[in-house]
Structures are given as structure tokens and as C-alpha cells.
Coordinates of C-alpha atoms in Angstrom, one line a residue:
X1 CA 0.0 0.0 0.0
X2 CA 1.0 3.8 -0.7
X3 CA -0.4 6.9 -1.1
X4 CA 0.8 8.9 -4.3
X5 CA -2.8 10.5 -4.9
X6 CA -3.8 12.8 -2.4
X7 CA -7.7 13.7 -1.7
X8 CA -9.3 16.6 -0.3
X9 CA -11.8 16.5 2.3
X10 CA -14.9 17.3 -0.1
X11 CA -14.1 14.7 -2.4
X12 CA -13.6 12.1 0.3
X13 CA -17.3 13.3 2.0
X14 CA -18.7 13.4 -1.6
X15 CA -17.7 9.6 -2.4
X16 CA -18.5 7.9 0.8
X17 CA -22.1 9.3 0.5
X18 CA -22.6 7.1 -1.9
X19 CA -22.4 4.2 0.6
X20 CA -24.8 3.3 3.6
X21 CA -21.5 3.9 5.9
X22 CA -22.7 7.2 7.7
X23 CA -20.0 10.2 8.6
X24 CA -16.5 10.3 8.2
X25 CA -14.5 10.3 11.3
X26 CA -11.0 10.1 9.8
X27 CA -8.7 9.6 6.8
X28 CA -5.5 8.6 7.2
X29 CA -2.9 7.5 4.4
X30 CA -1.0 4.0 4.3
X31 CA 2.4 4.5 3.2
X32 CA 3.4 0.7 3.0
X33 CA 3.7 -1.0 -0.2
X34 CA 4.0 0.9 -4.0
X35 CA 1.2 0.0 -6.1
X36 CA -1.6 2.0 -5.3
X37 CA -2.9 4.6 -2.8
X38 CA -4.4 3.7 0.0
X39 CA -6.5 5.4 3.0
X40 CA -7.8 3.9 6.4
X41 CA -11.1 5.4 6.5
X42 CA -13.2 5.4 9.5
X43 CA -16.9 6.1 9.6
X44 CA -20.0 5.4 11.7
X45 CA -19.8 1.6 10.9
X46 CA -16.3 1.1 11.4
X47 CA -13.0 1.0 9.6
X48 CA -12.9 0.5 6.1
X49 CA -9.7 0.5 3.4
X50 CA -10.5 3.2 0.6
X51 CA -8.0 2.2 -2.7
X52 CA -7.0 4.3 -5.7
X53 CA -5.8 2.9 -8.5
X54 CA -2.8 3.9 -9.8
X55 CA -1.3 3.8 -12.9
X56 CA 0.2 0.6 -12.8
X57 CA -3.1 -1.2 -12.2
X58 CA -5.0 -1.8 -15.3
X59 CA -8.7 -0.6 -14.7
X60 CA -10.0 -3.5 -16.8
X61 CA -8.2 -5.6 -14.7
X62 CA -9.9 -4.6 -11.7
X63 CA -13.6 -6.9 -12.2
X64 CA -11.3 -10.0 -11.8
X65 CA -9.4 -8.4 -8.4
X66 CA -13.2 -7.5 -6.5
X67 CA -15.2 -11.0 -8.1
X68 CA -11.9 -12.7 -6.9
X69 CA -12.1 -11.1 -3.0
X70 CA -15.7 -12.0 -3.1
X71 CA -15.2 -15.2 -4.5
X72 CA -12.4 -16.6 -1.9
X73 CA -14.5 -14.9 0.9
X74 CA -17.7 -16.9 -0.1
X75 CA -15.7 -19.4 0.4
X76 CA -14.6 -19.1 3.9
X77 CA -11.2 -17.8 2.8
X78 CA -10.5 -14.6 4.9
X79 CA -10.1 -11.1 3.3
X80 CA -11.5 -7.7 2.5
X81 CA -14.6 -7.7 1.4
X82 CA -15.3 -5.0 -1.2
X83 CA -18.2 -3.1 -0.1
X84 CA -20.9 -2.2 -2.8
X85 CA -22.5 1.2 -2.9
X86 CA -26.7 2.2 -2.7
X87 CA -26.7 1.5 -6.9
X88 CA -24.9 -2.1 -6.4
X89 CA -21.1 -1.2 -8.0
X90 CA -18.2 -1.9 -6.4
X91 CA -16.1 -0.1 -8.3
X92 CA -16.1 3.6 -8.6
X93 CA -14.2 6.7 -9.2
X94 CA -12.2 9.3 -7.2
X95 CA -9.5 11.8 -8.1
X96 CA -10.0 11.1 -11.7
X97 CA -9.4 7.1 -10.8
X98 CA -11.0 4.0 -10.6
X99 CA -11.8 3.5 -6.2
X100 CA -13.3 0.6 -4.2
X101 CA -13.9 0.5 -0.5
X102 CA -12.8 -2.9 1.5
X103 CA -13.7 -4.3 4.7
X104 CA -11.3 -4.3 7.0
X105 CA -9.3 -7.5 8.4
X106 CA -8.3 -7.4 11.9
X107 CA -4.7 -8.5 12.5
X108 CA -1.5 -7.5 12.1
X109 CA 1.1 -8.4 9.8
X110 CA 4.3 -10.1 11.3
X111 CA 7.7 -7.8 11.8
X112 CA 9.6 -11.2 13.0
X113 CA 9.1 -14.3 10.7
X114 CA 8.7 -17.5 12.9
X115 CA 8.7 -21.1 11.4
X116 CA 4.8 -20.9 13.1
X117 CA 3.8 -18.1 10.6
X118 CA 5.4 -20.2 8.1
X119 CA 3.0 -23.2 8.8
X120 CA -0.2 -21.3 8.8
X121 CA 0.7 -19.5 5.4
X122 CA 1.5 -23.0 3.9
X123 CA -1.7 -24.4 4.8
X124 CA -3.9 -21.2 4.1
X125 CA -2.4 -20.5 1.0
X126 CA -3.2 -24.5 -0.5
X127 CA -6.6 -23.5 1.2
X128 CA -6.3 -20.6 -1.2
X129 CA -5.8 -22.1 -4.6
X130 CA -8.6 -25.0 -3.5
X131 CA -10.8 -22.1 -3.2
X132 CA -9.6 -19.9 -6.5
X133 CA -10.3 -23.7 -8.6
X134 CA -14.0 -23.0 -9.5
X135 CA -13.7 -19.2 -10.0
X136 CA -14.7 -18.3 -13.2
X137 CA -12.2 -15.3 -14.2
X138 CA -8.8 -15.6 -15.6
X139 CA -6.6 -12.9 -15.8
X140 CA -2.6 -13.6 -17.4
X141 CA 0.5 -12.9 -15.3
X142 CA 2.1 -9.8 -17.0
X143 CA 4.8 -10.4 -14.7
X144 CA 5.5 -13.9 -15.0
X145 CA 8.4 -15.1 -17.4
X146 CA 6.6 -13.6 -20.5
X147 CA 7.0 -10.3 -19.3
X148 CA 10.4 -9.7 -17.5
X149 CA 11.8 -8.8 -21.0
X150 CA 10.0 -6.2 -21.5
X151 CA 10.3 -4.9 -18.0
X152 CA 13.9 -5.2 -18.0
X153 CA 13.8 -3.4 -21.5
X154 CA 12.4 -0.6 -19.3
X155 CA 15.6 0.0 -17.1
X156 CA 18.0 1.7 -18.2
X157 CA 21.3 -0.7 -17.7
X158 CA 23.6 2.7 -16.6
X159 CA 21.0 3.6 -13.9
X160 CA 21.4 -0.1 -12.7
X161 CA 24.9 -0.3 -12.9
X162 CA 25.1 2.6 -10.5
X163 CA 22.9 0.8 -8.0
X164 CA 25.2 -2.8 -8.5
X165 CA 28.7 -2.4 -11.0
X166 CA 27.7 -5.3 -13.2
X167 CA 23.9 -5.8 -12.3
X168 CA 22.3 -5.0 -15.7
X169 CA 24.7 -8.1 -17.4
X170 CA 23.7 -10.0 -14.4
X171 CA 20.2 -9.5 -15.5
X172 CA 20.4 -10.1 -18.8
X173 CA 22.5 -13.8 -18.4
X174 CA 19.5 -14.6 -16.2
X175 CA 16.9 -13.7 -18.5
X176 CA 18.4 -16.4 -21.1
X177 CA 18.4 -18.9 -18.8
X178 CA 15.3 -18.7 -17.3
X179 CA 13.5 -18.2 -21.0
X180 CA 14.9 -21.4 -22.0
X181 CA 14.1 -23.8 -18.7
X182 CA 10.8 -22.2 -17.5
X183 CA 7.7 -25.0 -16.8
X184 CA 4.9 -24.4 -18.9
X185 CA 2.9 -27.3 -17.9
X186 CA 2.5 -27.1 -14.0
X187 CA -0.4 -27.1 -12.7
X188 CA -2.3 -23.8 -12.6
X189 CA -5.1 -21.8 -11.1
X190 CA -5.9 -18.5 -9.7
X191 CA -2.6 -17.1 -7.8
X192 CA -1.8 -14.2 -4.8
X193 CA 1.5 -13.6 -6.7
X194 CA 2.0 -11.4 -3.6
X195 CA 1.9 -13.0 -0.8
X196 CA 4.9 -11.0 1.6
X197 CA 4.2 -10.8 5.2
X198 CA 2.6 -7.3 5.1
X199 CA -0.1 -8.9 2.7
X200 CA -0.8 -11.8 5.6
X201 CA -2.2 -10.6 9.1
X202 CA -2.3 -13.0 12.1
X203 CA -4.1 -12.1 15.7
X204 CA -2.5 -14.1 18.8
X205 CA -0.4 -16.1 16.7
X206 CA -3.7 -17.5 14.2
X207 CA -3.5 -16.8 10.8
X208 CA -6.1 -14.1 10.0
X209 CA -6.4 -13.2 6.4
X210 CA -4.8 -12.3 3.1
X211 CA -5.1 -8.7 2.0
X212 CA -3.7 -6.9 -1.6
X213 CA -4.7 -9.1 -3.8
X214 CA -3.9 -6.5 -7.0
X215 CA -1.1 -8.7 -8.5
X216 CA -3.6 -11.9 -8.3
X217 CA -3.7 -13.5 -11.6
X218 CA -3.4 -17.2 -13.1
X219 CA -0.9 -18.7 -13.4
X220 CA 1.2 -22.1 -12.0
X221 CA 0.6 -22.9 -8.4
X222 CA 3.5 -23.6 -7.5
X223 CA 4.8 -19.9 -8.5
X224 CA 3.0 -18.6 -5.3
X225 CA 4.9 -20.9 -3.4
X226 CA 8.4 -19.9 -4.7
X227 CA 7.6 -16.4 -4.4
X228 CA 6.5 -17.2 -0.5
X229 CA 9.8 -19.1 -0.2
X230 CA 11.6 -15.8 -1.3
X231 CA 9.3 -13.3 1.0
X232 CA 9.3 -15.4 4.3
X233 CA 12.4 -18.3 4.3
X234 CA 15.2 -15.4 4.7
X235 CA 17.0 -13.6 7.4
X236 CA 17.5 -9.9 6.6
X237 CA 21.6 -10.7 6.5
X238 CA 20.2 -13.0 3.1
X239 CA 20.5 -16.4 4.4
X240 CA 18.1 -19.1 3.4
X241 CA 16.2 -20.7 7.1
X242 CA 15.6 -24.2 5.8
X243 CA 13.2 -25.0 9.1
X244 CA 10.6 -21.7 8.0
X245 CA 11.2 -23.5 4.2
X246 CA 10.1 -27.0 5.8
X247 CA 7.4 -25.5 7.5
X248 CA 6.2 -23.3 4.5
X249 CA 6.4 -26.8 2.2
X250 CA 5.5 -29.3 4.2
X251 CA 2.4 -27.8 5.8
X252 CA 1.1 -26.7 2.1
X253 CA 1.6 -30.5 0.7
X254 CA -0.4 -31.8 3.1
X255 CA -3.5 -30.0 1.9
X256 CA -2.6 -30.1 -1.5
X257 CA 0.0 -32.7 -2.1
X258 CA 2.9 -31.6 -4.8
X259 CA 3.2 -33.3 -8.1
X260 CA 6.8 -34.2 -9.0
X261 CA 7.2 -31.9 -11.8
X262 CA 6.1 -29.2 -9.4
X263 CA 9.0 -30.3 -6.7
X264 CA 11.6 -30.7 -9.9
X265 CA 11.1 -27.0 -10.6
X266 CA 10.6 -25.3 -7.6
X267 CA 14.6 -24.6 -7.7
X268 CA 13.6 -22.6 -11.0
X269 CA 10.7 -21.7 -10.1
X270 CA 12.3 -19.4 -7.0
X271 CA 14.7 -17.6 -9.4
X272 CA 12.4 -16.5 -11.2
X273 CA 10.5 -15.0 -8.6
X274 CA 13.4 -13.2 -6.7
X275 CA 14.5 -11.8 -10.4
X276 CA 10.9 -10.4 -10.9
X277 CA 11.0 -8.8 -7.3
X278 CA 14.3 -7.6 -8.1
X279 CA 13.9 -6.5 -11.5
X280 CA 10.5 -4.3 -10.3
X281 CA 12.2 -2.7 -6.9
X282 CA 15.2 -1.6 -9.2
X283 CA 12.6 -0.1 -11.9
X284 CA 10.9 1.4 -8.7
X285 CA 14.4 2.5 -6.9
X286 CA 15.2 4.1 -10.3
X287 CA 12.2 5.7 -11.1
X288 CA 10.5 6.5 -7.5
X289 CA 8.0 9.2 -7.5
X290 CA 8.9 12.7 -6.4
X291 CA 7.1 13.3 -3.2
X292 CA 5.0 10.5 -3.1
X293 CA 4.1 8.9 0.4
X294 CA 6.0 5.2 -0.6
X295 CA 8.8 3.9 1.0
X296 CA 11.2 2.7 -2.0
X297 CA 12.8 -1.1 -1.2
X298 CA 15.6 -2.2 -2.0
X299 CA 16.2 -4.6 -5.1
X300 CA 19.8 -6.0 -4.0
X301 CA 18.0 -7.6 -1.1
X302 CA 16.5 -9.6 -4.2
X303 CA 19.7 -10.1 -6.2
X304 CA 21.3 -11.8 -2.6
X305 CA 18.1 -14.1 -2.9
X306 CA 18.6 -15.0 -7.0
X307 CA 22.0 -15.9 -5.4
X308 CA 21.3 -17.9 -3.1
X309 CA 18.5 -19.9 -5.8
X310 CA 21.0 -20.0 -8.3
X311 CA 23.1 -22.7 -6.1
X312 CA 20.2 -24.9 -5.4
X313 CA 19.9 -28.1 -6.9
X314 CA 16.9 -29.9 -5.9
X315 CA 13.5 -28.5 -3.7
X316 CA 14.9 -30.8 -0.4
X317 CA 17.7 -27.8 -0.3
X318 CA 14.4 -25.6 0.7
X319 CA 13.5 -28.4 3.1
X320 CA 10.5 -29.9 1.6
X321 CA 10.2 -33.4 3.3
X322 CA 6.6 -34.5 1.9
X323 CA 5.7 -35.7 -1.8

């Protein structure tokens, strides 16, 4: 979450009359995250998360984001709830961009990974993609394999020199590998493709919800587990923790069991994630905002990862135990 589109008072007023909510009490911005801009809004029935879209979101993309929240939570999976207005839309504008309201999740997300936040995300998100199996949308990953290309394309190598000597090369060489070996015949459904520890809130140690889901798309199942590998499995110093892996692994498989080819590339399958988190914080490190509300991160905490992938050989490095 982020704020990079401020809104006045009257505006705010204006659009929550459209909703049986009541008064506005407060407003305040939420400056984690970098997609979009986000408000915690409280009004006579409670807190509520206002979002608008950025730039980066497509707005036709957005049907498939709201019927996806509404589909998981009509299925018992916890999250925001988008809340419809008097004439039935969810979606609507503000500030000259597309706006929903959320419910909001009680929790909070965890500052210290433990291998017990590890378990619970394993086994909520196989719960998850049991869940996402009968929804009826589909929405591509433009930042799966496909796409880093073009994203890459988008840097220029200089600027990313200065942030690593050699990092734009480094890039590149990985590109060409990953083109050639990426699976294309995992099994697939509807992903989080976001699924870091500020997306996942717990409440005296339980697992509460998922929140953000604005990177959710379809793509192989598996991906969401090597991008949780890369976002929870490390120590800040850019060590691997093989026990948080094991738990992350082994508590997923026993909900929804791992075929072989998904275990065979789950070594590849983590490169590619930590090069697509890499490749977007440098873009975003390079090309952060003047004066926006957004804390930039940094992408050579992802190159350490990549690094750390590119020595694996086989998914029992990452502690799975279970088939």
C-alpha cells in the first residue's frame, strides 16, 4: 500500500455518501507498499480501506481483483470484502481514478518471521488455490516469465549499474536462462503472486487473512509458493532458514500434495520470482515518485536471494520433506 494520490476532504465526504457507511471520522494514508494509494477510513460503521488505483493497475483488470475477493470470501477464505454502494457497483471513481472501499481484516502483519507463521501461510495458502479452482475469471500474469523482457527493457542498464557495478549483465544472463528452462505445464489456477508478510495478518499467533490481492492472476501454483519461499524463508543478513522453508512446504503439501514436476522445478521456479521482485524494486528504486508517500525497497536484497537460488539443486535444499 501507498499513497501517491492525495484527496481533499470534499471529495472524500462526496464519495463515501454514496455508501450506507454514515460520517466520516478520519482519513489517514497508508504508506506501505508501492502499487496504489491507500486510505484507512473510519466512519460510523467502522474501519474501512479506501483504494485508488494507480497507474500501474490496469482498470479493466480490476472486475477480476473485486469478483476474486468476493469469490475466496464466499468461500470461507479470509479477506476484505469489497463493499458495494446504494446502486450495487463496487467499483467507482475518485480523483479522476478507478476506487473501491474494503472491509477491514483485523490482524497484524508479522515484523519477525517464525517457522509458526510459516505453517499457517503453507496451509492457508493450499486452502487458497482449492478455493480460486471453480472461480470463473482468468486474468494472465504480465509479470510472470513472459514479461520480465519487457520490464527489463524498461531500465536503463547505466542507472542499474550505479545501484550494482555489473547488475544490468547480471540480468540479462539470467533472462536467457530462465526463457529457456521455465515450466509451462504445471499445474495452474488462480494465484496471490503477492503473498509477503505485510499482505498476511495474524491475531494471537492465528493466521487471520490475506489482503492486496492486485497482483492476483493465473498462473502455475506452485509460483506462489516460490515467491513465498523468497518473502518469508530469509534472514534480513540473506540467508536461506531451511526450518521456516520446511514448515512453508511441508504444511502446504499436506493439503494439496505436490506433483513431481512441481517439486523438480521449484529450484527454477524461485529464481524467477526473486529476479521479478528484483527487477521491479530496481525499476521502482530508479524511477521512484517525487514526493509521493511510498517507501522505496531495496532490489539487491533480491539479487542476494537470486543468489542464493542459483546454487540450489533440488527442492529438499528448501526443506521440503513430503511428496
Amino acid at each position: 500500500m501507498a499513497v501517491y494520490t492525495e484527496i481533499s476532504d470534499d471529495e472524500l465526504r462526496a464519495f463515501i455518501a454514496s455508501y450506507d457507511l454514515g460520517a466520516v471520522h478520519s482519513c489517514k494514508g497508508i504508506a506501505e507498499g508501492v502499487e496504489n494509494s491507500n486510505f484507512l477510513v473510519v466512519t460510523d460503521r467502522g474501519p474501512f480501506i479506501l483504494t485508488l488505483y494507480e497507474k500501474r493497475v490496469r482498470e479493466s483488470d480490476l472486475p477480476f481483483f473485486l469478483g476474486l475477493m468476493e469469490h475466496l470470501a464466499g468461500k470461507g477464505i479470509a479477506c476484505p470484502l469489497p463493499v458495494r454502494a446504494r446502486d450495487g457497483q463496487a467499483l467507482r471513481r475518485l480523483a479522476e481514478r478507478p476506487a473501491a472501499m474494503v472491509t477491514f481484516l483485523n490482524g497484524m502483519w508479522p515484523r519477525r518471521i517464525a517457522t509458526g507463521h510459516c505453517e499457517a501461510l503453507g496451509e492457508a495458502l493450499a486452502r487458497f488455490h482449492a478455493a480460486g479452482a471453480d472461480f470463473a475469471m482468468a486474468r494472465a500474469n504480465d509479470l510472470s516469465c513472459a514479461g520480465w523482457r519487457a520490464l527489463a527493457g524498461r531500465i536503463d542498464p547505466a542507472a542499474a549499474d550505479k545501484v550494482q557495478p555489473g547488475l544490468a549483465a547480471e540480468i540479462a544472463a539470467e533472462l536467457d536462462l530462465l526463457e529457456r528452462a521455465w515450466p509451462d505445464a504445471l499445474p495452474r489456477g488462480t494465484i496471490h503472486a503477492d503473498l509477503f508478510p505485510d499482505n498476511v495478518f495474524f491475531e494471537d499467533g492465528r493466521l487471520t487473512g490475506f489482503i492486496d490481492f492486485y497482483f492476483a492472476c493465473t498462473d502455475s501454483l506452485a509460483y506462489d509458493l516460490a515467491i513465498c519461499l523468497n518473502a518469508w524463508c530469509f534472514e534480513p543478513d540473506g540467508s536461506f532458514v531451511p526450518v521456516r522453508g520446511r514448515a512453508l512446504l511441508d504444511s502446504y503439501a499436506k493439503v494439496r500434495a505436490l506433483d513431481a514436476a512441481e517439486v523438480d522445478s521449484l529450484p527454477l521456479l524461485a529464481r524467477g520470482a526473486a529476479l521479478r521482485f528484483l527487477l521491479t524494486r530496481l525499476y521502482d528504486w530508479i524511477n521512484h515518485p517525487e514526493g509521493a508517500l511510498v517507501r522505496k525497497k531495496d532490489p539487491l536484497e533480491y539479487r542476494r536471494k537470486l543468489a542464493f537460488h542459483q546454487r540450489v539443486k533440488s527442492a529438499a535444499e528448501y526443506g521440503l520433506s513430503v511428496r
